[in-house]
Coordinates of C-alpha atoms and ligand atoms in Angstrom, one line a residue:
M1 CA -62.7 -13.9 17.5
G2 CA -65.5 -15.8 18.9
F3 CA -66.2 -18.0 21.9
V4 CA -63.7 -20.3 23.4
P5 CA -65.4 -23.7 23.6
I6 CA -65.3 -25.4 27.0
S7 CA -66.9 -28.6 28.3
I8 CA -69.5 -28.3 30.9
D9 CA -67.5 -30.1 33.5
K10 CA -64.3 -28.0 32.9
Y11 CA -66.3 -24.8 33.1
I12 CA -68.0 -25.8 36.3
K13 CA -64.6 -26.6 37.9
K14 CA -63.2 -23.3 36.7
Y15 CA -66.2 -21.4 37.9
L16 CA -66.3 -23.0 41.3
K17 CA -62.6 -22.2 41.8
N18 CA -63.3 -18.5 41.2
N19 CA -66.6 -18.5 43.0
P20 CA -66.2 -21.0 45.9
S21 CA -69.5 -19.9 47.5
E22 CA -71.4 -21.2 44.5
N23 CA -73.3 -24.5 44.8
E24 CA -72.2 -26.9 42.2
K25 CA -75.6 -28.6 41.9
D26 CA -77.4 -25.3 41.4
L27 CA -74.8 -24.2 38.8
R28 CA -75.1 -27.5 36.9
K29 CA -78.9 -27.2 36.9
R30 CA -78.9 -23.6 35.6
L31 CA -76.4 -24.5 32.9
G32 CA -78.4 -27.5 31.9
S33 CA -81.6 -25.5 31.6
A34 CA -79.9 -22.8 29.6
I35 CA -78.5 -25.5 27.3
S36 CA -81.9 -27.0 26.7
D37 CA -83.4 -23.6 26.2
Y38 CA -80.7 -22.9 23.6
Q39 CA -81.4 -26.2 21.9
N40 CA -85.1 -25.6 21.9
G41 CA -84.4 -22.4 20.0
E42 CA -85.0 -19.9 22.7
K43 CA -83.6 -16.5 21.8
C44 CA -82.6 -13.3 23.6
S45 CA -85.3 -10.6 23.6
C46 CA -83.2 -8.9 20.8
G47 CA -83.5 -12.0 18.6
N48 CA -79.9 -13.3 18.9
D49 CA -79.0 -16.8 20.2
I50 CA -78.6 -16.9 23.9
W51 CA -75.2 -17.1 25.6
V52 CA -75.5 -20.2 27.7
I53 CA -72.8 -19.4 30.2
G54 CA -74.0 -15.9 30.9
S55 CA -77.6 -17.0 30.8
A56 CA -77.0 -19.5 33.6
S57 CA -76.2 -16.5 35.9
V58 CA -78.5 -13.7 34.7
G59 CA -81.3 -15.4 32.7
N60 CA -81.6 -16.1 29.0
S61 CA -79.9 -13.4 27.0
C62 CA -77.3 -13.1 24.3
Y63 CA -73.7 -12.2 24.8
T64 CA -74.1 -8.6 23.7
C65 CA -77.1 -7.9 25.9
I66 CA -75.4 -9.4 28.9
T67 CA -72.0 -7.8 28.5
G68 CA -72.6 -4.8 26.4
E69 CA -69.7 -5.9 24.1
S70 CA -70.4 -6.6 20.5
M71 CA -68.2 -9.6 20.1
P72 CA -66.8 -12.3 22.4
I73 CA -63.0 -12.3 22.6
D74 CA -61.8 -14.6 25.3
D75 CA -65.2 -15.6 26.7
Y76 CA -66.2 -19.2 27.2
E77 CA -69.2 -21.0 25.8
I78 CA -70.2 -24.5 26.4
D79 CA -68.8 -26.6 23.6
L80 CA -71.9 -28.5 22.7
V81 CA -73.9 -25.4 21.8
I82 CA -71.3 -23.9 19.6
K83 CA -72.6 -24.4 16.2
K84 CA -70.3 -26.2 13.9
R85 CA -70.4 -25.7 10.2
E86 CA -71.7 -28.6 8.4
N87 CA -69.8 -29.6 5.3
K88 CA -71.4 -32.3 3.3
K89 CA -68.7 -32.1 0.6
G90 CA -66.0 -32.9 3.1
Q91 CA -67.6 -36.2 4.0
R92 CA -66.2 -39.4 2.6
H93 CA -68.4 -42.0 1.0
I94 CA -68.2 -45.5 2.2
D95 CA -67.3 -46.7 -1.3
E96 CA -64.2 -44.5 -1.4
I97 CA -62.8 -45.8 1.8
K98 CA -60.6 -48.9 2.0
P99 CA -62.4 -51.6 4.0
S100 CA -59.5 -51.8 6.5
E101 CA -60.0 -48.1 7.2
I102 CA -63.7 -48.2 7.8
H103 CA -64.5 -47.3 11.4
G104 CA -66.9 -44.8 12.7
F105 CA -70.3 -44.8 11.1
F106 CA -72.3 -43.7 8.1
D107 CA -75.6 -42.2 7.2
D108 CA -78.2 -44.0 5.1
D109 CA -76.7 -42.6 1.9
G110 CA -73.3 -44.0 2.8
Y111 CA -71.6 -40.8 3.9
E112 CA -69.3 -40.8 6.8
I113 CA -70.8 -39.1 9.8
N114 CA -68.6 -36.6 11.6
S115 CA -69.5 -37.3 15.2
D116 CA -68.5 -33.7 16.1
L117 CA -71.6 -32.5 14.2
I118 CA -74.0 -34.7 16.2
K119 CA -75.9 -32.6 18.7
K120 CA -75.6 -33.8 22.2
P121 CA -79.0 -34.1 23.9
S122 CA -79.2 -32.3 27.3
L123 CA -80.0 -35.7 28.9
C124 CA -76.4 -36.7 28.2
I125 CA -75.0 -34.0 30.4
T126 CA -76.2 -35.6 33.5
C127 CA -75.3 -39.2 32.4
I128 CA -72.3 -41.1 33.8
H129 CA -71.3 -42.2 30.3
D130 CA -70.8 -38.6 29.1
D131 CA -67.2 -38.0 27.9
N132 CA -66.4 -41.7 28.3
P133 CA -64.5 -42.4 25.0
N134 CA -65.5 -46.1 25.2
E135 CA -69.1 -45.3 25.2
E136 CA -68.9 -42.4 22.7
P137 CA -69.5 -44.4 19.5
L138 CA -72.6 -46.0 20.9
C139 CA -73.8 -42.7 22.3
N140 CA -73.3 -41.0 19.0
M141 CA -75.1 -43.8 17.2
N142 CA -78.0 -43.4 19.5
R143 CA -78.0 -39.6 19.1
F144 CA -77.8 -39.8 15.4
D145 CA -80.6 -42.3 15.1
Q146 CA -82.9 -39.9 17.0
K147 CA -81.6 -36.6 15.6
D148 CA -85.1 -35.8 14.2
E149 CA -87.0 -37.0 17.2
K150 CA -88.4 -34.4 19.7
D151 CA -87.6 -36.5 22.8
F152 CA -84.3 -38.2 23.2
K153 CA -84.5 -41.7 24.7
C154 CA -81.5 -43.7 25.9
F155 CA -81.5 -47.1 27.5
A156 CA -77.9 -46.7 28.6
Y157 CA -78.6 -43.6 30.6
K158 CA -77.4 -43.5 34.2
K159 CA -77.7 -40.4 36.2
I160 CA -74.5 -39.0 37.7
N161 CA -74.6 -38.9 41.5
I162 CA -73.6 -35.5 42.6
Ligands
ZN201 ZN1 -79.7 -9.8 23.0

């Protein structure tokens, strides 16, 4: 039970296939703003987290208020807003890893950083480097460095031409 995670691009493709009259630019914009609202902690009027995919169509509300169902079963949600459980104990310390196996990166205490847990800023969604596996480590490094900053800045940012 729960949401099925989907990337923003995959969702947009799926949605446009079922709703050919929808404008891709508008949809992307609405999803982007629902994601940033979610990340800014905006809640449904009932106090629950908003459901980004539904909110992009009907305004910011949670799954239950939008659908009337108590739990999502096969419904999609944008992968980057699905909260992942943090597990500090599962992290490896740099001293426990053979030097030949060290890749990825580590926090200031020497614990391996699981890049899946790094929040993707909404800026990245409109960047040509998004989902590029070659850029991913650099992107994650940049995101991790700024995880406590209010505004995310990126010098590699290049806007997608739609
Ligand atoms: Zn609600």
